Every structure is written in structure tokens, then in C-alpha cells.
Amino acid sequence: MGHVFAFHGGIHPPENKRQSTRKPIRQAPLPQHLVLPLAQHLGAPAEPLVKPGDRVLKGQLIASAAGRVSAALHAPTSGVISSIGPYPVPHASGMEGTCIMLEADGEERWIEHQGLADFRRMPKSELIDFIRNSGIAGMGGAGFPTDVKLHLGEDHIVNTLIINAAECEPYITADDMLMRERAEDIVAGIEVIAHLLEPSHILIGTEDNKPQAVRALEKALKGCKLNIDIRVVPTKYPSGGEKQLIKLLTDVEVPSGRIPADVGIVCQNVGTAYAIARAVRHGEPLISRIVTLTGDALGQPQNFETLIGTPYQLLLEASRVSDRKLYRLVVGGPMMGFAVDNDQIPVIKTTNCLIASTYDEMPPAPPAQECIRCGLCEQVCPAELLPQQLYWFAKGRELDKAKHHNLFDCIECGACSYVCSSYIPLVQYYRNAKAEIRTEEAEQRKAEHARQRFEARQARLEAEKAEKEARRKARAEEAARNQAKKKDQSEAVAAAPSGGVGDLKALKTAAAVARTKLKKAQKAVDSARESGSGDLAALESELQQAQQKADAAQQALDAAERGDAQAAGQPDLKQLKTAAAVARTKLKQAEKALKNAEDKGQDGVEALRATVQQLTAKAEAAQQAYETAEKGESAGGADTAKVAELKADMDAARGKVEKAQKALDDAIASGSPAAEKMKAGVEKLQGKYEDARKAWEAAAGTAQPGASPAKLAELKADMHAAGAKVEKAQKALDDAIASGSPAAEKMKAGVAKLQGKYNEAHKAWLDAGGEAQAPTQTEKPDLKALKQQVSIMRTKLKKAEKALEEGEGSEAEVQELRQRHDAAKAELDGAEQARIAEAAAAGVDLKQLQIDAALARAAVTKAERALGKAGDDDREALRQALQEANLKAEELNQTLSRFE
Amino acid sequence: MALIRSSSPHLHNAGSTPKIMRLLLIAALPGIAAMTFFFGWGTLIQIGWAMLLALGFEAAVMKLRRRPVAFYLRDSSALVTALLLGLALPPFSPWWLTLVGVFVAIVIAKHLYGGLGNNPFNPAMVAYALLLVSFPVDMTRWTAPFVLHADDGWQVLGLIDTFKVIFGALDHSAIDAFTSATPLDELRHRGGLTTEEAFRESRVLADGVGAWHAVAAAYFMGGVFLLYRKVFTWHTPLAMLGSLAAISTLFYLFAPDNFADPFFHLTMGATMLGAFFIATDPVTAATSNRGKLYYGAGIGVLVYVIRTWGSYPDAVAFAVLLMNLAAPFIDQYTQPRTYGHAKPKRGLKEDA
């Protein structure tokens, strides 16, 4: 005998085993009716193979195992199946289950059966199948189908086979008596199990209150070649619990949530070993078992060899029960068994004991009192839980905490309830909490399942929708492409004859269409930018395309018109005027947009600003062209008109270049793959621009000799525009440097370029005969800069002051800012004073000038309106008036701009 | 035949909560006897008076809560509370002091928190602490052990006189001869004397200290009896006495002039009463075995700290109450390792 270890806790209830061991095992009387539940084991209920009226022989298979974890059922005696239906089955709830009712014929006629000649010769799987077909399920109490455990040798390394003969529950003596009387069969059964599992070591664990059984086993083991040890453990409940016995015999703990086979151990009940021996040796399926009949209400407590299906009543009567004394009928042991209120319930494969107790023997539990956390339960818990805490959580329905306190490691042995000094039915609380948690988890699983299903459905619908959308889009694109192709063709057709007499109308339509498209594209880009969504780069490139098309169309139109004009020998004045008006409107719109954008602080302000500048230039150019054309009506100003036109072309080209450059920058910034292509495009555009510029320069060069004041003004405007650009760029650069933007380097280069341009423009203007007012000119933009600076300083100062108020900034900072602000203000004031003085020196009242300019502009507008309304007769006169007004306005404007 | 259906287990141990309470009462008998022997009838009268009040309050509250009065009175828990309070109060304390104490213990500290099993603080100690804070004069006027003022055998204030004193018929000044400070008080208020000098100079410390030793021994006996009867486990008392002994030894070794020796700490004041009868109150203590070790050790350390540097004569009440406060927390972090688990769980949540 080897060393025996210990497990935590345990109790020593009165054993009460003596009563039923005084007599040997007796054959129970043959019942008239046998009740055979289909679910006598753990797992799926067996499936009946018979129907009412069938005659069956003893040992005949009447229900087969259904599924892997299930057990077959055999007729315990010969007779007739009377019915199959729901009858009360042994269960704590007193529920009914499907049973096969068998009317015994009393003949006990066996079906033909025979044992296996040599089970060692058989393939193991066949041997296991044989045991499965014998309907053997764990006889210890749980009723786990034995064949499943015998398969464990296939996927687990089984070192130790433990035969559980502890029988730790009080009262029960079925295993004890079995060992005393039939030890040899038990050893034979162990040999079969050992053959299947091939353990290196076999331990028979039994309590020290069964010395006779131990002696019988020792005797039977003589001559046995297996490595079998009998380990006698101290009597303590629940040493017969599987996990507790494993701990006792091997000091190994079965990890929580695992099975013993995971640590190389398989446990089989001693009764199961006996049943296996009966099946293998004699071919007898499991149709009977030993049942202990005990309790103070019985006159003759004893052990019966009982047929499965025998109603309790018959056994109780055979043990001379006193109905008067009987108070509680417990199936199984007093600790883990359940009380039934019906004595017609049958013995099944797991029924090891019936306790017919009197009132005094098992009085009802006194009313439960409050838990005082005395901790006795903790001391006896074999699973080392904190039953008092679990009770607290179960009662308070704090199921999470109960789970966290390892509620599911509770084996429901009842030791805690047994010792509870407040008579709290602890096990009941735990069962309830477990059931609630299981229900909750099942519901959660269900909900989770439902959620997954819902989401899958949603995803499917979404996918379908997306697919539909994609199809629709593809169709739309196809259609658009087709239409575009058609249009391009028609445009080409339209463009071709424009070289001739000029299908001006068609060209105009084409240009209008192109413009509309451009607008649309622009809108799309804007909205995309605003919503910050998606494919901005793609949209922008689309926009560019549209722009190019529009420009091309416009150019074609212009060219055609020019052809017209040239054919006419003079510029079309009206056309020019319209162009000028359009340009002004556009400019106004752009300015408005810019202001809007600036107010809202949107991005894209730079782009808008560039546009505005461009438009300003265009508007001015158009105006110039118009004026020169008008003037040239007498002086043959075709040249200047042409120059203006060329200039417009050039400007357009430059705008394109700029836009393209911007798009390219964006693309590079966003890392778009189209950048390479775009670069090429930009270069191309740049080349075009250069061409246009050259053409213009050439034209301007020829026109220069006769440079009119208008031309001069134009140059000046150019120069101014360039100056403003330089300024703006410089400011942007400063900002960028201040904010440490990485684009500063690039911007610097840009500013230098712009400065160069400005210088060029300035030179051109001087060349053209502009007054050498360079010093004042350079002085003037300073005023604006100064204003800006002052306003910036003011803002900064305000911010700093606010910060100071909120206790963040420092006093010194504010002071410094204030000083700076004051300095800037002083400078500005000085500059303004100087300007007014200058104006005064030039003999002009600045204010008056401003008013005059405004009046002149109003007169121009009025005249234009009148011209639009007037009939042909008055046209000439009106035109004259308009021209005058225009000139005056322009002049005033320019004078004013000189001072501003 | 009327069979009943019931849930397992179908057997019960004979042990019960009332039985535990009665065992506690029995175990306190040696202590009561020693107190009576050395300090006169006052202790017995206090206990009797407190028990009467406790039963009265308990019954009244149960009536108010609409619970079966007799059933709950039988659990004897109120008697145990009264017993502890009666033992803790000075033997000559006036009747109203006990009345206030029992009211606080039974009505406020116990039933307002949900009754037996639900009170987070030890009721007797809540009452004691409240009385100590509210009526310091009455609570520190301890009775002198008879050994101090009698050369001729056992001489204590008579039973009738004691009744008169307690119930106000006799002025306290009349019994000044029978009162004195406790050794703990004496030691605290020893002025500039070293410990050794104090033990020589003070009569209580020099001659009377034996009375307290005897009382402590009596409580110790009762405690061992309870341990033997498995009313509680050894964890709490041992941890408490052990930690108190350890910390007092430590300080005594370094500065024996300034600090009392460990034996003094273990036998004076309510140390033994606290270790076996108060700290072991399962309702308010930590619940796992390991938790009880922490809980007991905490009490021991706190007792020493409060006694040595605090301003109260005895510290058991405060130490126990403070550790009561910590018990739920200790419980969370001292779960035992469950069978089949690699390590014990901690905290309340899975991820904690």
C-alpha cells in the first residue's frame, strides 16, 4: 500500500453502513411491471427498437444508443412490451420521462448470449463496441456511458487507472457488498479496462471502513499480473468524488474545466468494472445492479441484486418497510441523493441506494437563519471555495461575482450545507445560481447568434445595394462616354469649318457647353472639397480637362471671331465690350467668392485669390482692348486690339499653367499616382504659355512705337498686379516661415520669381514711357502692408490680452506687443499722412478723387445700361457717351490707384 | 405514506448558530469570574443589565421589523453583544452609559445595517468606541483591583452598594477608594519616568498588575476552549497576538525605557478579550483563512500603534473597527486557490 495524500475539507457524517451489511446480497423479487426509462445515463436518450405488444427475451436489446454519448437498453426479463410513454423517472424534480413498460412473463427466458472467448485477441474498437452494446454506463451515480471513457486510450496517454471503490456517502453499501462477494469478477473487469487503456499503474481506492472488502479484493488479486495497488484512504466525505479520490491517491489535481484523462488518469467505478466483466465473460448486458435498501423505516435493511426497472415499492416491501415510520425516501446517498415522493419510480442503472428514513433520522432542516460567516463551510469545502461568499453572491444575484469565485468548481457535495450552523440550504443556492448563469449564457449565445445573423443579413443587403449602385454607375458612365464621344465628334466637325467663313454660332454653342461643363466640374470639386469626401484628385483632373476644353472652345471661337474681325478689317467693338463686361462680372464674382472664402477661413483661398488676380488682369485687358479698339476705329488700332487679344490668350495660358501647377502640387502632396502625368501636362501648358507670351510680346513690340496712353496704363496695371502678387506672396512666405511650414523654401523661390516678374513689368512700363515714379510706386504698396501689419498687431495684442486675463500669458509679452502695435500704427498713420500730403501736393483732393471715380463708374454703368436698352438710332450717340464715361472712370480710377 | 421532496443534503450537523453563541457565553465564564473576583460585583451587574437591555432592544426591533421575535431572540447573538459590552465597560459605569451603549450596539450598529450577519462593524465595539469618545470621564474611571486596597483578604464594594453606585443612588465620590486608573493609563501618563521607574512608582503597575494578568489568563482559557470546539479557527487570534507581540518586542528591544514589554501588551487591556472574543466575530471579520491572518495581524499592529502613540487608554475597539472596514477588501484579495486552479483569483472581476 502506497502513500495516501489528502484533500482539503471534508466532513464525517455518521456512516450508518452497518445496518445493510449484515446480510449477503439477495436476489430482489421479480416485478410484474418493469419501467425502463430511455435516459438512464448522461447524454442522448436511447432510441426504442420495440413497440407495444412486442415480446422480448431477457437481455434483448430494446433501445439502441443514439449518438456518441449514449447507452443501449436491454430487457431485464422476458415479457411483453405493454407501452412506451411518459412515466415518473428518478429525478430530483420528480419529472416524467419516456419509458418502455415491460410486462414480465415470469419465465426469465434469456436471449441467446455468450461471453467473449478471449477479449485480448479482439481489436480494441470491437471490444469497446461490444461493451457499448451491453449498455454499460457509470454505476457510481453519474451514469456516464462507459465506452466513451474506454476510448480515452486513443487520444490520451493514460498512466493511471483508478478504480473508485471509496463509496464515501453514508448508508450506501452496494459497492462494499459487491467487493466482498464478487471480487473476482471485479478484477476480471479491471483486466478488460486495463487491456483497453493500457495504464502503467492501477489503483483501487477504498475507504478504511471496508476492511472485509479490502481483504476480498486482495485475495482476488493474488495471481493477477497487473500492476494493481489497493489504496485505503481514511473515511471522509467526499473522498469518493472523482477529483477528490484522484487527489487522495495521486496528489494530482484535475485542472478546472478539464477531465481526468487530461492529466493521464481515468476513473472507473468498481460496479462498472463488475458490469464489464459480466458482459465480457458471460455476454450479459447491463440489466441488473446491486441496490442498498436501508433506513430506519425498513425492518430488514439489505442489498438486493435488482433488475433495472424494478419499482421502488417492490424493494421497499421486500425489505419490510413500515409505512407509518417512513418519512423521506432518498434515492442515492443522504448527501447528494434526491428525495422522491413516488414509490413507483424504477431502479435504473445509476441507482445505488434507497434510504427509507424516519422523521427522526432525517428531520426537515430547521428554518434557515442569517449567515454569520462563521466559515465552517469554507473549512469543509473539498473544492476550496468560499461557500459563504458564494452564498452571498447567489442570494444577491451577483452572478458575475459568483462565477468569479469559481462557482462552477462546486461539486455540490453538500458538505457546506451539512455543517452550516444557520441551516442555510447552500447547495440549493448554488444549483440555482448555476442554472441561472447557464440560462443567461444560453440567452446570450442566442442573442449573439441573432446579432450575427442580423449583421450578416445587413451586410448582404448592403453588398447587393452597392453592387446595384456600381452597375448603375457603370451604365451611366458608359452613356456619358458615348455622349461625350458624340459631342467631341460634333465639336470637331464644328471646328473644322470655323477656319472658313466661320460657323460662329456653332462655335459659340460649343464654347457655352464647355463653359457649363467647366462650371459643373468646378461645383463638383467645391462640394467635394467642402464635404472633404473622396476623390478630389480625380475630380480636379476632370475639372482641368473641362477647363482645357472650355478654353479650347473659347479660343476656337475667338479665333473665328478674330477671323471675322480681320475680315472686317477692324475689331468687333461690340464683342470686345461684351467681353470686357463679362470679364468685370466674373471678376466681381470671383472677388465675392474670395471674400467669402477668406471670411470662412476655408482652404482654397489661395487658388481663389489667384483666380481673382487673373480675372482682374483679364478684365483690365478686356477693357483695354475695348478702349483701344474704340479709339483705333479712327486710328486703325487693329494692332493694339490684336495685342490685347494676344495678351488675353497669354493670360489664359498662364492661368492654365498656374492651375495645372496647383493641381500638380496637390497631387504630389496627396501622393497621387497621376502626378507624373500631370507634370508633363504642366510642362506642356508652360510651353503653350511661353508661345502665347512670345506672340504677345512680338505684337506688343510692333505696337510699341505707337504706344498709346492706354497701352501705358495696361503696362502699369500689369506692373501693379505683379507688385501686388509679390506682396501677397511675400506675406504668405512670411506666414509660412513663421508657422514653420515646410513649403517655405518653395515659396521663397516663388516670391523671387514674382519679384523678377514685377521688375520686368516695371521695366516694360518704364520703357513704354511711364513716369519715373518708381520711388513713390514702391512706397505706395507699403501703405497696404502697413495696414495689414497694424491689423495683425491688433489681433495679436487682443489675443495676448485675453490670454493674460485668463491668467495664461505674461504681462511682458502683452507690453511688447502693445509697443509693436503702437509702432506699426504710428508708421501707418505717418504713411497715410504722407499720402494725403502727396495727393494735396499733386493738387488733388483724395476724397474728391474717390468720389469722382465712384461717380464715373456709376456713369459708365448707366451708359452701358442705356446702350443695352436703346434702339439703333441712339446707339452711336450712347456709345460715344459710354466711351467718354469709361475713359473718365478709368482715368480717375488710375489716378486714385496711384494714391492708394 | 406522505413522502416529502427535498433538496440534498438530507443530513445536517447538529451545530447551529445559537449553539455557537452559547458556547461563546460559556467560554466567557472564566473571564467573568476573574473580573468579578478582582474588580467586584460591578462586572456582573453590568453584564446582566446589558443583557436585559439587549434582549429588550432586540425584541423591540424585531417587532418593528415584523419578524418572529422568539425565533430571533433564540439565536443569542444579542446576548453575546451585551456580554462583550458588559465586559468592556468599567465595572462602576452608570446605568445610562450601558443603556446608551446597548442601544447603539443593538439598534444602530446591528439592526439598522440589516441585523445579524449583515452588520459591517462589530456592534459591541461600535458602542464602546462611541461611549469612549462621548463620555471619556466615565469610560476611563476603572475599578481598582482588590489587591490594591486590602491587606486582609478579599474586600470589594458590596453587591448592594455596587447596585446603588451604578443606578445613581450613591455618588461616585463615595467610592473613590475603589477606583483607579488601568495599568495602560498609568503607563501612558507616567510623565518623564522610564518604563521601569513607572513600574516601581505606580501602585497599580507595581502591585495591581497581577489582577489584569489573571483576567487575561482567564480569557485565554476561554479562547482555547472555543478553538477546541472549533467555533473559530486559530488564524485570527494567533495573527493578532503574534503581530502585537512581534511589534512590541521590536520596539522594546530598541528602547526598553520608552516602551512596555510584549508581555505587558499581551496581558493588559482588552488584548485577550479582543483576540478571542471580539476579533473572531465572523460577521465582521475577513472570511478566508488567509484573509483572517491579514485581518488579525492588522488588528495587532493597530492596537500597538494606538496604544503607544494614540490618546486613548485602550485600542482594541478602534483597531477592530478599522480592520472591520478593511475586511471586505481583504476578502477580495485572499480567495483561496480552488481545486484545479493554478492560482487563486483576485479582486472581483475576471480581469482584475
Coordinates of N, CA and C in Angstrom, one line a residue, chain B residues 132-133 136 140 184-185 188-189 302-315 318:
Chain B
L132 N -16.7 55.8 24.4 CA -15.3 56.3 24.8 C -15.1 57.7 24.3
V133 N -15.6 58.0 23.1 CA -15.5 59.3 22.5 C -16.4 60.3 23.2
P136 N -15.7 60.3 28.0 CA -14.4 59.8 28.3 C -14.2 59.7 29.8
T140 N -13.2 56.1 31.5 CA -11.8 55.8 32.0 C -11.7 55.6 33.5
L184 N -2.7 50.4 31.7 CA -2.3 51.1 30.4 C -2.4 52.6 30.6
D185 N -3.4 53.1 31.3 CA -3.4 54.5 31.6 C -2.2 55.0 32.4
R188 N 0.7 55.3 30.3 CA 0.7 56.4 29.3 C 1.0 57.7 30.0
H189 N 0.4 57.9 31.2 CA 0.5 59.1 31.9 C 1.6 59.1 33.0
L302 N -2.4 47.7 14.8 CA -3.1 48.9 15.1 C -3.3 49.0 16.6
V303 N -3.5 47.9 17.3 CA -3.6 48.0 18.8 C -2.3 48.6 19.4
Y304 N -1.2 48.2 18.9 CA 0.1 48.7 19.4 C 0.3 50.1 19.1
V305 N 0.0 50.5 17.8 CA 0.2 51.8 17.4 C -0.7 52.8 18.2
I306 N -2.0 52.4 18.3 CA -2.9 53.4 19.0 C -2.6 53.4 20.5
R307 N -2.2 52.3 21.1 CA -1.9 52.3 22.5 C -0.6 53.2 22.7
T308 N 0.4 53.1 21.9 CA 1.6 53.7 22.1 C 1.6 55.2 21.7
W309 N 1.0 55.5 20.6 CA 1.1 56.9 20.2 C -0.3 57.6 20.1
G310 N -1.3 56.8 20.3 CA -2.7 57.5 20.3 C -3.0 58.1 21.6
S311 N -4.2 58.6 21.7 CA -4.5 59.3 23.0 C -5.7 58.6 23.7
Y312 N -5.9 57.3 23.4 CA -6.9 56.6 24.1 C -6.3 55.5 25.0
P313 N -7.0 55.2 26.1 CA -6.4 54.2 27.0 C -6.3 52.8 26.4
D314 N -7.3 52.4 25.7 CA -7.1 51.1 25.1 C -7.5 51.2 23.6
A315 N -7.0 50.3 22.8 CA -7.1 50.5 21.4 C -7.8 49.4 20.6
F318 N -10.9 50.4 18.5 CA -10.6 51.1 17.3 C -9.9 50.3 16.3

